[in-house]
Amino acid sequence: MPKPLALVTRMDAATEALWRETLADALPEETIIAFRDMSAEQRLQAEVAIVANPDPADVAQLPNIGWIHSLWAGVERLVAELGPEAAPIVRLVDPELARVMAEAVLAWTYYLHRDMPAYRAAQEKADWAPRDYRHPRDVTVGLLGLGELGKAAADRLKGAGFNVMGWSRSPKVFGTIETVSGEGGFDRILGVADILVCLMPLTAETRGMLDARRFAAMKPGAAIINFARGPIIVDADLIAALDAGHLSHAVLDVFAQEPLPAPSPFWAHPAITVLPHISGPTDRFTAAGIVAANIRQWRQTGQLPKTIDIKAGY
Ligand code: NAP
């Protein structure tokens, strides 16, 4: 009998039980026990922790885990809370999540491209106000981040006829999409994007990266979609750029504090669309299948799946 796997989350007990059941169905040969139900001996025996934003104090009570599998694709909170001494971390890389995120990027790109915020505002004033049509090939969508999610979004946007440019930390070649990197690349993408989509992780480098200086470097009338993490944007600078009319609209799915507090100026701002962190939900069943495949491969070969670079933060 293999040693137990610990499931450590900050979910409510009922949601965690659903995850435990789905993981157990995907891995019938393993014993998966929720941390809260583990005996002191089982905590000592656990070899792997399967986690979803766990309490670091709980993880500290699993001294013999060799690695950690996150159920989420974004691991910024996990990395920040567990610190540099954490066991190797594997994050969720799920093509289904990438598909759903790419669909959201396309949906809200269309929302901006086909001027839905302006038509909604016109309707409120009973104003019959047709606007000129722009062909997607004349609209440049700039993707900040060309990782698992950024690449899927780039493919989807390209397929819909948009002109797509992608920016990443290291230089990249990706199909026929124009790619840029480094500071020079950042200036270029800011200067040409009609719609800028943020799909970068939150790291020491990206925190506060989209600030007044960066907004000023963007094309007048450009719009922004943030589906990554709230603190990448300096909120007050974004509001100032929208109020000044330099940027036309922002679609925000992620915030420094979630749920977004009622007094936030974002809620009522006419040029901001607030979404409740729904652009890329994790599918419990596909995620469990991926975790199962990774754990099986490790049991059979001793090889860990690709782990994140703790120093880079993603
Ligand atoms: P990923 O595969 O790790 O890709 C990250 C991309 O960002 C890479 O292209 C990376 O560059 C680039 N990057 C990182 N730091 C950068 C920097 N300082 N400058 C320029 N580019 C930088 O991550 P992913 O799976 O695509 O996920 C991206 C993020 O989406 C996650 O971290 C999470 O925050 C967010 N997310 C949001 C939701 C939601 O529902 N809203 C759901 C899932 C994930 P290199 O290619 O050079 O490494």
XYZ file of C-alpha atoms in Angstrom, residues 98-302:
205
model
C -6.346 27.031 -21.536
C -9.319 26.472 -23.871
C -11.750 28.110 -21.442
C -9.410 31.049 -20.827
C -8.841 31.524 -24.574
C -12.619 31.529 -25.053
C -12.937 34.248 -22.378
C -10.200 36.320 -24.013
C -12.002 36.065 -27.357
C -15.410 36.835 -25.785
C -14.238 40.007 -24.045
C -12.113 41.023 -27.010
C -15.330 40.917 -29.076
C -17.121 42.825 -26.294
C -14.624 45.656 -26.755
C -14.148 45.275 -30.513
C -17.906 45.422 -31.208
C -18.320 48.391 -28.819
C -20.723 46.696 -26.443
C -19.995 49.061 -23.508
C -20.770 52.066 -25.740
C -24.047 50.538 -27.051
C -25.122 49.695 -23.497
C -24.461 53.295 -22.438
C -26.300 54.602 -25.526
C -29.325 52.424 -24.752
C -29.532 53.862 -21.247
C -29.987 57.301 -22.863
C -32.335 55.975 -25.619
C -29.643 57.136 -28.038
C -29.648 55.499 -31.517
C -25.943 55.857 -32.259
C -24.374 53.444 -34.776
C -20.588 53.321 -34.767
C -18.211 52.439 -37.600
C -17.292 48.778 -38.027
C -13.613 47.875 -37.718
C -12.332 44.709 -39.346
C -10.502 42.424 -36.866
C -7.401 42.520 -39.079
C -7.207 46.245 -38.328
C -7.330 45.632 -34.578
C -4.130 44.630 -32.767
C -4.550 42.562 -29.631
C -1.415 42.602 -27.480
C -0.935 39.677 -25.124
C 1.227 40.253 -22.056
C 2.363 36.696 -21.278
C 2.755 33.923 -23.829
C 2.592 30.917 -21.524
C 0.039 28.101 -21.474
C -2.877 30.522 -21.383
C -1.387 33.310 -23.504
C -0.527 30.917 -26.340
C -4.009 29.389 -26.383
C -5.499 32.902 -26.431
C -3.145 33.959 -29.245
C -4.274 31.010 -31.394
C -7.930 31.743 -30.764
C -7.590 35.464 -31.545
C -5.561 34.782 -34.669
C -8.217 32.286 -35.800
C -10.825 35.038 -35.391
C -8.808 37.287 -37.723
C -7.292 39.708 -35.208
C -3.774 40.992 -35.574
C -1.975 39.469 -32.564
C 1.283 40.351 -30.837
C 2.657 38.588 -27.756
C 5.157 39.660 -25.097
C 7.063 37.281 -22.834
C 10.009 37.479 -20.441
C 12.292 35.360 -22.627
C 12.320 35.615 -26.445
C 9.872 33.198 -28.078
C 8.856 31.953 -31.486
C 5.185 31.055 -31.687
C 3.703 30.200 -35.073
C 3.010 33.244 -37.175
C 2.334 35.476 -34.189
C 4.646 38.433 -33.818
C 6.467 38.058 -30.525
C 8.513 40.542 -28.525
C 10.375 40.433 -25.211
C 12.378 42.679 -22.913
C 11.867 46.392 -22.209
C 12.033 47.345 -25.906
C 9.408 44.727 -26.676
C 7.205 46.056 -23.898
C 7.292 49.585 -25.322
C 6.463 48.219 -28.752
C 3.448 46.178 -27.672
C 2.114 49.061 -25.547
C 2.414 51.391 -28.523
C 0.544 49.206 -31.030
C -2.124 47.343 -29.029
C -5.730 48.449 -29.442
C -6.661 45.875 -26.816
C -4.058 44.794 -24.260
C -4.700 41.460 -22.520
C -2.783 40.636 -19.347
C -1.994 36.924 -18.833
C 1.261 37.176 -16.887
C 1.802 35.732 -13.426
C 2.085 38.083 -10.464
C 5.783 38.171 -9.545
C 8.187 40.663 -7.983
C 8.794 41.924 -11.553
C 5.181 42.183 -12.711
C 3.679 43.686 -9.530
C 2.606 47.231 -10.361
C 4.007 46.875 -13.887
C 0.980 48.484 -15.511
C 1.234 51.971 -14.026
C 0.755 55.578 -15.146
C 3.937 55.538 -17.252
C 2.860 52.358 -19.069
C -0.702 53.586 -19.592
C 0.677 56.843 -21.050
C 2.728 54.742 -23.519
C -0.438 53.014 -24.747
C -2.319 54.099 -27.864
C -4.995 56.726 -27.185
C -8.362 54.971 -27.019
C -6.858 51.543 -26.280
C -8.604 49.141 -23.904
C -7.287 46.663 -21.401
C -8.357 43.215 -20.190
C -6.819 41.837 -16.990
C -7.410 38.103 -16.555
C -4.181 37.452 -14.606
C -3.816 39.004 -11.133
C -5.068 42.336 -9.754
C -1.837 43.795 -8.328
C -0.153 43.785 -11.761
C -2.172 46.985 -12.326
C -1.853 50.136 -10.224
C -5.564 50.742 -9.652
C -5.445 54.531 -9.136
C -3.314 54.975 -12.282
C -5.797 52.934 -14.327
C -8.723 55.028 -13.102
C -6.794 58.226 -13.904
C -6.044 56.995 -17.455
C -9.722 56.090 -17.992
C -10.988 59.364 -16.471
C -8.644 61.334 -18.718
C -10.098 59.480 -21.723
C -6.652 58.206 -22.712
C -7.811 54.608 -22.293
C -11.349 53.730 -23.404
C -12.294 50.763 -21.220
C -10.991 48.117 -18.822
C -12.363 44.612 -18.289
C -11.165 43.405 -14.904
C -11.629 39.839 -13.664
C -9.032 39.940 -10.883
C -8.416 42.374 -8.040
C -5.975 43.057 -5.233
C -8.784 42.149 -2.835
C -11.360 39.509 -3.781
C -14.321 39.572 -3.558
C -14.031 43.191 -4.729
C -15.194 45.278 -1.731
C -18.430 47.283 -2.145
C -16.733 50.714 -1.737
C -14.337 50.040 -4.657
C -14.616 52.791 -7.309
C -14.387 50.034 -9.949
C -17.982 48.884 -9.422
C -19.671 52.073 -10.622
C -17.041 53.303 -13.072
C -18.640 53.713 -16.527
C -15.443 52.619 -18.314
C -14.837 49.507 -16.204
C -16.444 46.095 -16.515
C -16.089 44.063 -13.323
C -16.087 40.262 -13.484
C -15.942 38.026 -10.387
C -12.767 36.026 -11.242
C -14.519 33.790 -13.761
C -12.349 33.961 -16.878
C -10.544 30.659 -16.301
C -12.307 28.379 -13.817
C -10.645 25.047 -13.056
C -12.565 21.972 -14.240
C -12.507 19.509 -11.325
C -12.627 16.447 -13.566
C -9.946 17.366 -16.103
C -7.770 18.740 -13.289
C -8.076 15.492 -11.314
C -7.132 13.539 -14.461
C -3.982 15.625 -14.879
C -2.999 15.316 -11.221
C -3.566 11.547 -11.477
C -1.369 11.225 -14.576
C 1.414 13.237 -12.905
C 1.301 11.189 -9.717
C 1.236 7.895 -11.644
C 4.203 8.945 -13.739
C 6.121 9.857 -10.584
C 5.244 6.536 -8.915
C 6.382 4.608 -12.009
C 9.519 6.550 -12.949
C 10.442 8.611 -9.893
